[in-house]
Coordinates of C-alpha atoms in Angstrom, one line a residue:
X221 CA 12.9 19.9 8.8
X222 CA 15.1 17.9 6.4
X223 CA 18.2 17.2 8.3
X224 CA 21.5 18.3 6.5
X225 CA 23.7 15.3 5.6
X226 CA 27.4 14.9 4.9
X227 CA 28.8 12.7 2.2
X228 CA 31.3 10.4 3.8
X229 CA 34.1 8.2 2.4
X230 CA 35.5 5.9 5.1
X231 CA 38.8 4.1 4.7
X232 CA 40.1 1.2 6.7
X233 CA 42.6 -1.7 6.4
X234 CA 41.4 -4.6 4.3
X235 CA 42.2 -6.9 7.1
X236 CA 39.9 -5.0 9.5
X237 CA 36.9 -4.4 7.2
X238 CA 34.6 -6.8 9.0
X239 CA 35.5 -5.3 12.4
X240 CA 34.8 -1.9 10.8
X241 CA 31.4 -2.9 9.6
X242 CA 30.6 -4.3 13.0
X243 CA 31.5 -1.0 14.7
X244 CA 29.5 1.0 12.2
X245 CA 26.5 -1.2 12.9
X246 CA 26.9 -0.5 16.6
X247 CA 27.1 3.3 16.0
X248 CA 24.1 3.3 13.7
X249 CA 25.1 6.6 12.1
X250 CA 26.1 5.7 8.6
X251 CA 23.8 5.3 5.6
X252 CA 25.6 3.1 3.1
X253 CA 25.5 3.9 -0.6
X254 CA 25.1 0.8 -2.7
X255 CA 25.7 0.2 -6.4
X256 CA 22.6 -1.4 -8.0
X257 CA 24.6 -2.4 -11.1
X258 CA 27.3 -4.3 -9.2
X259 CA 27.3 -8.1 -9.6
X260 CA 25.8 -9.9 -6.6
X261 CA 28.3 -11.6 -4.3
X262 CA 27.9 -15.2 -3.2
X263 CA 27.3 -14.2 0.5
X264 CA 24.5 -11.8 -0.6
X265 CA 23.0 -14.5 -2.9
X266 CA 22.8 -16.8 0.1
X267 CA 21.3 -14.1 2.3
X268 CA 18.7 -13.2 -0.3
X269 CA 17.8 -16.9 -0.7
X270 CA 17.5 -17.2 3.1
X271 CA 15.2 -14.1 3.2
X272 CA 13.0 -15.6 0.4
X273 CA 12.8 -19.0 2.2
X274 CA 11.8 -17.4 5.5
X275 CA 9.2 -15.2 3.8
X276 CA 7.8 -18.2 2.0
X277 CA 7.6 -20.2 5.2
X278 CA 5.8 -17.4 7.1
X279 CA 3.3 -17.0 4.2
X280 CA 2.7 -20.7 4.1
X281 CA 2.0 -21.0 7.9
X282 CA -0.2 -17.9 7.9
X283 CA -2.2 -19.1 4.8
X284 CA -2.8 -22.5 6.4
X285 CA -3.8 -20.9 9.7
X286 CA -6.4 -18.8 7.9
X287 CA -8.0 -21.7 6.1
X288 CA -11.5 -22.8 7.2
X289 CA -12.6 -26.5 7.1
X290 CA -14.8 -25.8 4.1
X291 CA -12.0 -24.1 2.1
X292 CA -10.8 -27.2 0.3
X293 CA -11.9 -30.3 2.2
X294 CA -14.8 -31.5 4.3
X295 CA -12.3 -33.1 6.7
X296 CA -11.2 -31.5 10.0
X297 CA -8.4 -29.0 9.8
X298 CA -7.8 -28.7 13.5
X299 CA -4.3 -27.6 14.2
X300 CA -3.4 -30.1 16.9
X301 CA -0.6 -29.6 19.3
X302 CA 2.2 -27.4 18.1
X303 CA 5.9 -28.0 19.0
X304 CA 7.9 -24.8 19.3
X305 CA 11.3 -25.2 17.8
X306 CA 13.9 -22.7 18.8
X307 CA 16.3 -23.7 16.1
X308 CA 15.4 -21.1 13.4
X309 CA 17.0 -22.8 10.4
X310 CA 15.1 -26.1 11.1
X311 CA 11.8 -24.2 11.6
X312 CA 12.4 -22.5 8.2
X313 CA 13.3 -25.8 6.5
X314 CA 10.2 -27.5 7.9
X315 CA 7.8 -24.7 6.9
X316 CA 9.3 -24.7 3.3
X317 CA 9.2 -28.5 3.1
X318 CA 5.5 -28.5 4.1
X319 CA 4.8 -25.6 1.6
X320 CA 6.5 -27.7 -1.1
X321 CA 4.3 -30.7 -0.2
X322 CA 1.2 -28.5 -0.4
X323 CA 2.2 -27.1 -3.7
X324 CA 3.0 -30.5 -5.1
X325 CA -0.3 -32.0 -3.8
X326 CA -2.2 -29.0 -5.2
X327 CA -0.7 -29.5 -8.7
X328 CA -1.5 -33.2 -8.5
X329 CA -5.0 -32.5 -7.4
X330 CA -5.5 -30.0 -10.3
X331 CA -4.2 -32.5 -12.9
X332 CA -6.3 -35.4 -11.6
X333 CA -9.4 -33.2 -11.4
X334 CA -8.9 -32.2 -15.0
X335 CA -8.5 -35.9 -16.0
X336 CA -11.7 -36.7 -14.2
X337 CA -13.4 -33.8 -15.8
X338 CA -12.4 -35.2 -19.2
X339 CA -13.1 -38.9 -18.7
X340 CA -15.5 -39.1 -15.8
X341 CA -18.6 -39.1 -18.0
X342 CA -17.4 -42.1 -20.0
X343 CA -18.1 -44.3 -16.9
X344 CA -16.2 -47.1 -15.4
X345 CA -14.0 -49.0 -17.8
X346 CA -10.6 -50.5 -18.0
X347 CA -8.4 -48.8 -20.6
X348 CA -6.0 -51.7 -20.4
X349 CA -8.6 -54.1 -21.7
X350 CA -9.5 -51.6 -24.5
X351 CA -5.8 -51.6 -25.6
X352 CA -5.8 -55.4 -25.5
X353 CA -8.9 -55.5 -27.8
X354 CA -7.2 -53.0 -30.1
X355 CA -4.1 -55.2 -30.3
X356 CA -6.3 -58.1 -31.3
X357 CA -7.8 -56.2 -34.2
X358 CA -10.9 -54.8 -32.4
X359 CA -10.3 -51.0 -32.1
X360 CA -11.9 -49.2 -29.1
X361 CA -12.3 -45.4 -29.5
X362 CA -13.8 -42.8 -27.2
X363 CA -15.6 -39.9 -28.7
X364 CA -17.6 -36.8 -28.0
X365 CA -20.2 -34.9 -30.1
X366 CA -22.7 -32.1 -29.8
X367 CA -26.1 -33.0 -28.5
X368 CA -27.7 -31.9 -31.7
X369 CA -25.5 -34.2 -33.9
X370 CA -26.9 -37.4 -35.3
X371 CA -25.0 -40.6 -34.5
X372 CA -23.7 -41.9 -37.9
X373 CA -23.7 -45.6 -38.7
X374 CA -20.5 -47.6 -38.8
X375 CA -19.7 -50.0 -41.6
X376 CA -18.3 -52.4 -39.1
X377 CA -18.7 -52.5 -35.4
X378 CA -21.0 -50.3 -33.4
X379 CA -21.4 -46.9 -31.5
X380 CA -22.6 -46.7 -27.9
X381 CA -23.7 -43.5 -26.2
X382 CA -22.4 -43.6 -22.6
X383 CA -23.6 -40.3 -21.2
X384 CA -25.5 -37.2 -22.3
X385 CA -25.2 -33.7 -20.8
X386 CA -26.6 -30.4 -21.8
X387 CA -23.7 -29.5 -24.0
X388 CA -22.0 -32.8 -24.9
X389 CA -22.5 -36.5 -25.9
X390 CA -20.0 -39.0 -24.6
X391 CA -19.7 -42.4 -26.3
X392 CA -17.5 -45.3 -27.5
X393 CA -16.9 -46.8 -31.0
X394 CA -16.0 -50.5 -31.0
X395 CA -14.8 -52.7 -33.9
X396 CA -14.3 -50.1 -36.7
X397 CA -13.0 -46.6 -37.8
X398 CA -14.6 -43.6 -36.0
X399 CA -17.1 -42.0 -38.5
X400 CA -16.6 -38.3 -39.5
X401 CA -18.3 -35.6 -37.4
X402 CA -17.3 -37.2 -34.1
X403 CA -14.3 -36.0 -32.0
X404 CA -11.8 -38.6 -31.1
X405 CA -10.7 -38.7 -27.4
X406 CA -7.5 -40.6 -26.6
X407 CA -7.8 -43.5 -24.1
X408 CA -6.7 -42.5 -20.6
X409 CA -3.6 -43.9 -19.0
X410 CA -5.7 -45.5 -16.2
X411 CA -9.3 -46.2 -15.2
X412 CA -11.5 -43.6 -13.7
X413 CA -11.6 -45.6 -10.4
X414 CA -7.8 -45.4 -10.3
X415 CA -7.8 -41.7 -11.0
X416 CA -10.3 -41.1 -8.2
X417 CA -8.2 -43.2 -5.8
X418 CA -5.1 -41.1 -6.6
X419 CA -7.2 -37.9 -6.2
X420 CA -8.2 -39.0 -2.7
X421 CA -4.6 -39.8 -1.9
X422 CA -3.4 -36.4 -3.1
X423 CA -6.1 -34.6 -1.1
X424 CA -5.1 -36.6 2.0
X425 CA -1.5 -35.6 1.4
X426 CA -2.4 -31.9 1.2
X427 CA -4.6 -32.2 4.3
X428 CA -1.7 -33.6 6.3
X429 CA 0.6 -30.9 5.1
X430 CA -1.9 -28.2 5.9
X431 CA -2.5 -29.6 9.4
X432 CA 1.2 -29.6 10.1
X433 CA 1.5 -26.0 8.8
X434 CA -1.3 -25.0 11.1
X435 CA 0.5 -26.7 14.0
X436 CA 3.5 -24.3 13.3
X437 CA 1.5 -21.2 14.2
X438 CA 3.3 -21.2 17.6
X439 CA 6.6 -21.2 15.6
X440 CA 5.8 -17.9 14.0
X441 CA 8.0 -15.9 16.5
X442 CA 11.0 -18.1 15.6
X443 CA 10.2 -17.6 11.9
X444 CA 10.0 -13.8 12.4
X445 CA 13.4 -14.0 14.2
X446 CA 14.8 -15.9 11.2
X447 CA 13.4 -13.2 8.9
X448 CA 15.1 -10.5 10.9
X449 CA 18.4 -12.4 10.8
X450 CA 18.1 -13.0 7.1
X451 CA 17.4 -9.3 6.4
X452 CA 20.4 -8.4 8.5
X453 CA 22.5 -10.9 6.7
X454 CA 21.5 -9.4 3.4
X455 CA 22.2 -5.9 4.6
X456 CA 25.6 -6.9 6.0
X457 CA 26.5 -8.8 2.8
X458 CA 25.6 -5.8 0.7
X459 CA 27.7 -3.5 2.8
X460 CA 30.6 -5.9 2.7
X461 CA 30.1 -6.1 -1.1
X462 CA 30.4 -2.4 -1.6
X463 CA 33.6 -2.0 0.5
X464 CA 35.9 -1.6 -2.5
X465 CA 39.5 -2.6 -2.0
X466 CA 42.7 -1.0 -3.3
X467 CA 45.5 -3.1 -2.1
X468 CA 45.7 -3.2 1.7
X469 CA 43.1 -0.4 2.0
X470 CA 39.3 -0.6 1.5
X471 CA 36.7 2.1 1.6
X472 CA 32.9 2.5 1.8
X473 CA 30.8 5.5 0.9
X474 CA 27.6 6.8 2.4
X475 CA 25.8 9.7 4.2
X476 CA 25.9 10.9 7.8
X477 CA 23.6 13.2 9.8
X478 CA 25.7 16.4 9.8
X479 CA 25.1 16.8 13.5
X480 CA 26.8 13.5 14.2
X481 CA 30.1 14.5 12.4
X482 CA 32.1 14.9 15.6
X483 CA 30.9 11.5 16.9
X484 CA 32.1 9.7 13.7
X485 CA 35.4 11.6 13.7
X486 CA 36.1 10.7 17.3
X487 CA 35.4 7.1 16.5
X488 CA 37.6 7.3 13.4
X489 CA 40.6 8.5 15.5
X490 CA 40.0 5.7 18.0
X491 CA 39.7 3.0 15.3
X492 CA 42.4 4.3 13.0
X493 CA 39.9 5.0 10.1
X494 CA 40.4 7.5 7.4
X495 CA 37.4 9.8 6.9
X496 CA 36.6 12.3 4.1
X497 CA 33.5 14.5 4.6
X498 CA 31.9 17.0 2.3
X499 CA 28.5 18.5 1.5
X500 CA 26.3 16.6 -1.0
X501 CA 26.6 17.9 -4.6
X502 CA 23.5 19.2 -6.4
X503 CA 23.6 16.3 -8.9
X504 CA 23.6 13.7 -6.1
X505 CA 20.5 12.0 -4.7
X506 CA 21.1 11.8 -1.0
X507 CA 18.5 10.0 1.3
X508 CA 16.0 12.1 3.3
X509 CA 16.1 12.3 7.1
X510 CA 13.0 14.1 8.4
X511 CA 12.9 15.6 11.9
X512 CA 9.5 17.1 12.6
X513 CA 8.2 18.6 15.9
X514 CA 7.1 15.7 18.1
X515 CA 3.3 16.4 17.9
X516 CA 3.4 16.0 14.1
X517 CA 5.7 13.0 13.9
X518 CA 2.8 10.5 13.5
X519 CA 2.5 11.7 10.0
X520 CA 5.6 9.7 9.1
X521 CA 3.5 6.6 9.4
X522 CA 1.2 8.1 6.8
X523 CA 4.1 8.9 4.5
X524 CA 5.4 5.3 4.9
X525 CA 2.0 3.8 4.2
X526 CA 1.6 5.9 1.1
X527 CA 5.2 5.3 0.0
X528 CA 6.1 9.0 -0.3
X529 CA 8.9 11.1 1.0
X530 CA 10.2 14.5 -0.1
X531 CA 13.6 14.6 -1.8
X532 CA 16.7 15.8 0.1
X533 CA 16.7 19.1 -1.8
X534 CA 13.0 19.8 -1.1
X535 CA 11.1 20.9 2.0
X536 CA 9.7 19.1 4.9
X537 CA 6.0 19.7 4.5
X538 CA 4.9 17.2 7.2
X539 CA 3.3 19.9 9.4
X540 CA 0.9 21.4 6.8
X541 CA 0.4 17.9 5.4
X542 CA -0.8 16.6 8.8
X543 CA -3.0 19.7 9.6
X544 CA -4.7 19.9 6.2
X545 CA -5.0 16.1 5.8
X546 CA -6.9 16.1 9.1
X547 CA -9.2 18.8 7.8
X548 CA -9.8 17.0 4.6
X549 CA -10.4 13.7 6.4
X550 CA -13.0 15.3 8.6
X551 CA -14.8 17.0 5.7
X552 CA -14.8 14.0 3.4
X553 CA -16.2 11.6 6.0
X554 CA -18.1 14.3 7.7
X555 CA -20.3 12.0 9.8
X556 CA -20.2 12.0 13.6
X557 CA -21.7 8.5 13.7
X558 CA -19.0 7.1 11.5
X559 CA -16.4 9.0 13.5
X560 CA -17.6 7.5 16.8
X561 CA -17.4 4.0 15.3
X562 CA -13.9 4.7 14.0
X563 CA -12.8 6.1 17.4
X564 CA -14.2 3.0 19.1
X565 CA -12.4 0.7 16.8
X566 CA -9.2 2.7 17.4
X567 CA -9.6 2.4 21.2
X568 CA -10.3 -1.4 20.9
X569 CA -7.3 -1.9 18.6
X570 CA -5.1 0.1 20.9
X571 CA -6.1 -2.0 23.9
X572 CA -5.6 -5.3 22.1
X573 CA -2.2 -4.3 20.6
X574 CA -1.0 -2.9 23.9
X575 CA -2.1 -6.1 25.6
X576 CA -0.3 -8.3 23.1
X577 CA 2.8 -6.1 22.9
X578 CA 4.3 -7.2 26.2
X579 CA 7.1 -5.5 28.0
X580 CA 8.6 -4.1 24.8
X581 CA 5.6 -1.9 24.1
X582 CA 4.1 -1.0 20.7
X583 CA 6.4 -0.5 17.7
X584 CA 6.8 3.1 16.7
X585 CA 4.8 2.6 13.4
X586 CA 1.8 1.1 15.4
X587 CA 1.9 4.0 17.9
X588 CA 2.0 6.6 15.1
X589 CA -0.8 4.9 13.2
X590 CA -3.0 4.8 16.3
X591 CA -2.3 8.5 17.0
X592 CA -3.3 9.3 13.4
X593 CA -6.6 7.4 13.8
X594 CA -7.3 9.2 17.1
X595 CA -6.7 12.6 15.6
X596 CA -8.6 11.9 12.4
X597 CA -11.6 10.3 14.1
X598 CA -11.8 13.1 16.7
X599 CA -11.7 15.8 14.1
X600 CA -14.4 14.0 12.1
X601 CA -16.5 13.7 15.2
X602 CA -16.2 17.4 15.9
X603 CA -17.1 18.4 12.3
X604 CA -20.0 15.9 12.2
X605 CA -21.5 17.3 15.4
X606 CA -21.0 20.9 14.2
X607 CA -22.7 20.1 10.9
X608 CA -25.5 18.0 12.5
X609 CA -24.5 14.9 10.4
X610 CA -25.1 11.7 12.5
X611 CA -25.5 8.5 10.3
X612 CA -27.0 10.8 7.7
X613 CA -30.2 11.3 9.7
X614 CA -32.5 14.0 8.3
X615 CA -32.8 17.2 10.4
X616 CA -36.3 16.3 11.4
X617 CA -35.0 13.2 13.2
X618 CA -32.7 15.4 15.4
X619 CA -33.6 17.4 18.5
X620 CA -35.1 20.7 17.2
X621 CA -32.8 23.0 19.3
X622 CA -29.7 21.1 17.9
X623 CA -30.9 21.0 14.3
X624 CA -31.5 24.8 14.4
X625 CA -28.2 25.7 16.2
X626 CA -25.9 28.2 14.6
X627 CA -23.2 25.8 13.4
X628 CA -25.7 23.2 12.0
X629 CA -27.6 25.9 10.2
X630 CA -24.4 27.6 8.8
X631 CA -22.8 24.3 7.6
X632 CA -26.1 23.2 6.2
X633 CA -26.0 26.1 3.7
X634 CA -24.4 24.9 0.4
X635 CA -23.1 28.4 -0.3
X636 CA -21.2 28.6 3.0
X637 CA -19.6 25.2 2.7
X638 CA -18.5 25.9 -0.9
X639 CA -17.0 29.3 0.3
X640 CA -15.2 27.4 3.1
X641 CA -13.7 25.0 0.6
X642 CA -12.4 27.8 -1.6
X643 CA -10.9 29.5 1.4
X644 CA -9.2 26.3 2.6
X645 CA -7.8 25.8 -0.9
X646 CA -6.6 29.4 -1.2
X647 CA -4.9 29.4 2.2
X648 CA -3.3 26.0 1.5
X649 CA -1.8 27.3 -1.8
X650 CA -0.9 30.6 -0.2
X651 CA 1.2 28.8 2.4
X652 CA 3.0 27.0 -0.4
X653 CA 3.8 30.2 -2.3
X654 CA 4.9 32.2 0.8
X655 CA 7.0 29.3 1.9
X656 CA 8.7 29.4 -1.5
X657 CA 9.3 33.1 -1.1
X658 CA 10.9 32.6 2.3
X659 CA 13.2 29.8 1.0
X660 CA 14.3 32.0 -2.0
X661 CA 15.0 35.2 -0.2
X662 CA 17.1 37.2 -0.8
X663 CA 17.2 35.9 -4.4
X664 CA 14.9 38.2 -6.4
X665 CA 12.9 35.1 -7.5
X666 CA 11.1 35.4 -4.2
X667 CA 9.3 38.4 -5.7
X668 CA 7.8 36.1 -8.3
X669 CA 6.5 33.9 -5.6
X670 CA 4.8 36.9 -4.0
X671 CA 3.3 37.5 -7.5
X672 CA 2.0 33.9 -7.5
X673 CA 0.4 34.6 -4.1
X674 CA -1.4 37.5 -5.6
X675 CA -2.6 35.4 -8.5
X676 CA -4.0 32.8 -6.1
X677 CA -6.1 35.4 -4.3
X678 CA -7.2 37.0 -7.5
X679 CA -8.4 33.6 -8.7
X680 CA -10.3 33.1 -5.4
X681 CA -12.1 36.4 -5.8
X682 CA -13.0 35.6 -9.4
X683 CA -14.2 32.1 -8.7
X684 CA -16.2 33.2 -5.7
X685 CA -18.0 35.9 -7.7
X686 CA -18.8 33.3 -10.4
X687 CA -19.9 30.4 -8.2
X688 CA -21.1 31.7 -4.9
X689 CA -24.5 33.4 -4.5
X690 CA -24.2 37.0 -3.3
X691 CA -20.4 37.1 -3.7
X692 CA -19.1 40.2 -5.4
X693 CA -15.7 40.6 -7.0
X694 CA -13.7 43.3 -5.1
X695 CA -12.7 46.3 -7.2
X696 CA -9.0 45.6 -6.7
X697 CA -9.1 42.1 -8.2
X698 CA -8.1 43.1 -11.7
X699 CA -5.2 45.4 -10.6
X700 CA -4.0 42.8 -8.2
X701 CA -4.0 40.2 -11.0
X702 CA -2.1 42.5 -13.4
X703 CA 0.5 43.5 -10.8
X704 CA 1.0 39.9 -9.8
X705 CA 1.5 38.7 -13.4
X706 CA 4.0 41.5 -13.9
X707 CA 6.0 40.4 -10.8
X708 CA 6.0 36.9 -12.1
X709 CA 7.2 37.8 -15.6
X710 CA 9.9 40.2 -14.3
X711 CA 11.4 38.1 -11.6
X712 CA 10.7 34.4 -12.3
X713 CA 14.0 34.0 -14.2
X714 CA 17.4 35.6 -14.1
X715 CA 18.8 37.1 -17.3
X716 CA 21.3 34.2 -17.8
X717 CA 18.4 31.7 -17.5
X718 CA 16.3 33.2 -20.4
X719 CA 18.0 31.1 -23.0
X720 CA 17.7 27.8 -21.2
X721 CA 14.4 28.2 -19.3
X722 CA 12.6 30.9 -21.4
X723 CA 10.0 28.4 -22.4
X724 CA 8.5 28.7 -18.9
X725 CA 7.5 32.2 -19.8
X726 CA 5.5 30.8 -22.7
X727 CA 3.8 28.4 -20.4
X728 CA 2.8 31.2 -17.9
X729 CA -0.7 31.7 -19.3
X730 CA -1.5 28.0 -18.9
X731 CA 0.0 27.9 -15.4
X732 CA -2.1 30.9 -14.4
X733 CA -5.3 29.2 -15.6
X734 CA -4.1 26.0 -13.9
X735 CA -4.1 27.9 -10.6
X736 CA -7.8 28.5 -11.0
X737 CA -8.3 24.8 -11.5
X738 CA -6.3 24.1 -8.4
X739 CA -8.6 26.2 -6.2
X740 CA -11.7 24.8 -7.8
X741 CA -10.3 21.3 -7.1
X742 CA -10.8 21.9 -3.4
X743 CA -14.6 21.9 -4.1
X744 CA -14.3 18.1 -4.0
X745 CA -14.3 18.3 -0.2
X746 CA -17.9 19.6 -0.4
X747 CA -19.0 17.4 -3.3
X748 CA -17.7 14.1 -1.9
X749 CA -18.9 14.9 1.6
X750 CA -22.4 15.8 0.4
X751 CA -22.5 12.6 -1.7
X752 CA -21.7 10.5 1.4
X753 CA -24.4 12.2 3.4
X754 CA -27.0 11.7 0.7
X755 CA -26.1 8.0 0.4
X756 CA -26.5 7.6 4.2
X757 CA -29.8 9.4 4.1
X758 CA -31.1 7.2 1.3
X759 CA -30.3 4.1 3.3
X760 CA -32.0 5.5 6.4
X761 CA -35.1 6.5 4.4
X762 CA -35.2 3.1 2.7
X763 CA -35.0 1.3 6.0
X764 CA -37.6 3.5 7.7
X765 CA -40.0 3.2 4.8
X766 CA -40.3 -0.5 4.6
X767 CA -43.9 -1.6 4.4
X768 CA -43.8 -4.8 6.5
X769 CA -45.1 -6.1 9.7
X770 CA -43.1 -4.9 12.7
X771 CA -41.6 -8.4 13.5
X772 CA -40.3 -8.7 9.9
X773 CA -39.5 -5.0 9.5
X774 CA -37.0 -4.8 12.4
X775 CA -34.5 -7.4 11.2
X776 CA -34.7 -6.3 7.5
X777 CA -34.3 -2.7 8.6
X778 CA -31.2 -3.5 10.7
X779 CA -29.7 -5.5 7.8
X780 CA -30.3 -2.6 5.4
X781 CA -28.8 0.0 7.8
X782 CA -25.7 -2.2 8.6
X783 CA -25.0 -3.1 4.9
X784 CA -25.7 0.4 3.6
X785 CA -23.7 2.3 6.2
X786 CA -20.8 -0.2 5.9
X787 CA -20.7 0.4 2.1
X788 CA -20.8 4.1 2.6
X789 CA -18.1 4.0 5.3
X790 CA -15.9 2.0 3.0
X791 CA -16.4 4.4 0.2
X792 CA -15.5 7.2 2.5
X793 CA -12.2 5.5 3.2
X794 CA -11.6 5.2 -0.5
X795 CA -12.3 9.0 -0.9
X796 CA -9.6 9.7 1.7
X797 CA -7.0 7.8 -0.4
X798 CA -8.1 9.5 -3.6
X799 CA -9.0 13.1 -2.6
X800 CA -7.3 14.0 0.7
X801 CA -4.0 12.6 -0.6
X802 CA -4.3 14.3 -4.0
X803 CA -4.9 17.8 -2.5
X804 CA -1.7 17.4 -0.5
X805 CA 0.5 15.6 -3.0
X806 CA -0.6 17.3 -6.2
X807 CA -2.2 20.8 -5.7
X808 CA -0.2 21.9 -2.6
X809 CA 3.0 20.0 -3.5
X810 CA 2.8 21.3 -7.1
X811 CA 2.7 24.9 -5.8
X812 CA 5.5 24.2 -3.2
X813 CA 7.7 22.3 -5.6
X814 CA 7.7 19.0 -3.8
X815 CA 8.1 16.0 -6.1
X816 CA 8.0 13.2 -3.4
X817 CA 10.9 11.5 -5.1
X818 CA 13.0 11.0 -1.9
X819 CA 14.2 7.8 -0.3
X820 CA 14.6 7.1 3.4
X821 CA 17.8 7.6 5.4
X822 CA 18.5 4.2 6.8
X823 CA 21.5 4.0 9.1
X824 CA 23.5 0.8 8.8
X825 CA 22.8 -1.4 11.8
X826 CA 23.2 -5.0 10.4
X827 CA 25.6 -7.3 12.3
X828 CA 27.4 -10.3 10.8
X829 CA 25.0 -13.0 9.7
X830 CA 23.7 -15.1 12.6
X831 CA 22.5 -17.9 10.2
X832 CA 23.5 -19.1 6.8
X833 CA 21.3 -20.7 4.3
X834 CA 18.5 -22.6 6.0
X835 CA 18.7 -25.3 3.3
X836 CA 22.4 -25.8 3.8
X837 CA 22.1 -26.2 7.5
X838 CA 19.1 -28.5 7.4

């Protein structure tokens, strides 16, 4: 469910506002409402700069640690011995200093490489001597020309071709004006040898900085602590910023879990705060606090990963979202072999994460994500075994008794799977419409939702009769459709809404046709799943049909199978993001009226800043 909230205005003495914030952080009950248009205070500016500096330091260390010796130099990039520094500001300062050195060296390397690219083909010469000759009346000019161009004669002096490439001629004109048709190149500031020496020096400078950054891998815990402190400082400064003052009194606004009202009031009496509570107004945009039955809570990790959340005024659809997403996942991947691999990866990741987590245990998000993977891979394994799909192997490769079993035979029939997709879609949309009816009751608009339920089932019967072999349209389909449309027309709006929302009646024919498209959309479960199976089968057939000697055939066959199934598995993951998410967040949510426009309820827990700007303390 979406937990009911209370809008809170809390008042305290100006002299006690920092103590008030500290106590609110300890309670962890209060979601602070901020003003995005308010000017940023100096403490918050410092806090945000700290957060940016820490994030940059972490990114620099991680990027350096990920480098391979061949990434930018042939020299060794061994990390050496790291020294763990417990002073967080100094760790942040050092990481940023090294990041600056890397950036400066990279810019210098780029500039020098461009200079070498421009002048390297002119060979070794001293531009200082050329300027000396020019000062004595003997001009020296570098030039380029197309390979097809003829070298013109000079009235005085001479031309010399220094280098010739496939697309350019490099030369020098001495003792006269450069003839037309040649492109003048200004003399470099220094010789090519000097530029190369500077380039080597810049590369060595970058190498040293990268080595030092790699040596700071052991300091990442201190950097992450600094990141947490900077985030808390930002949150604290923001809360302090929005505590508006009116003389000796200041106040702060926010939202509270309605069930925690007595706890806040008791603390207010104890601390001498003034508290005003009310229900959120319809025009407000309160945060969303979800509380779902424990078995379904892992879906919150999926919501967080997708960046979606129902609005406060909407419904908590996490239970049907979880159940149907699991079904969609199983059908879209549909292969027991892939499911077994995913399950094995999940078990391995669980073991490694648990081993590295220490006494604190896994974070909640990691536990939820692992649970989702266990559920999704297990469901896919069951569906793949029931359908006889194992790495896309043809039926003749499977044991005969298994290949001819009832479930494999039934799910191998295209007509049956298409019917199942239509039924899943119809049931999914029916849940949305009946849920709407329950939410609206006793308002007469609930009757219109029952009418929409009738439209959904009428469309199912019509689509089945048109698409499925042997399916006949029941005799009551047309009467059901007519009655359902009448219920929608008569009860979807109240009389006083006809003037303002009457346009929705005009859109009704399009919405009814759209409901047919919604049901047909679930056919993607069959189409995408079938495509995945066919791709797997093609790779299997390609590998098995190689006409090579056995010793050559085996490694090539293994390579084809590994590459082919890896690509297919990756495409299956992409189909989950596209199709399974769409069916939940578009078709179902459109029928249910969920816009996914909510923002998360985040209780204020930030304490007073533990560090100030790392640069100021360095």
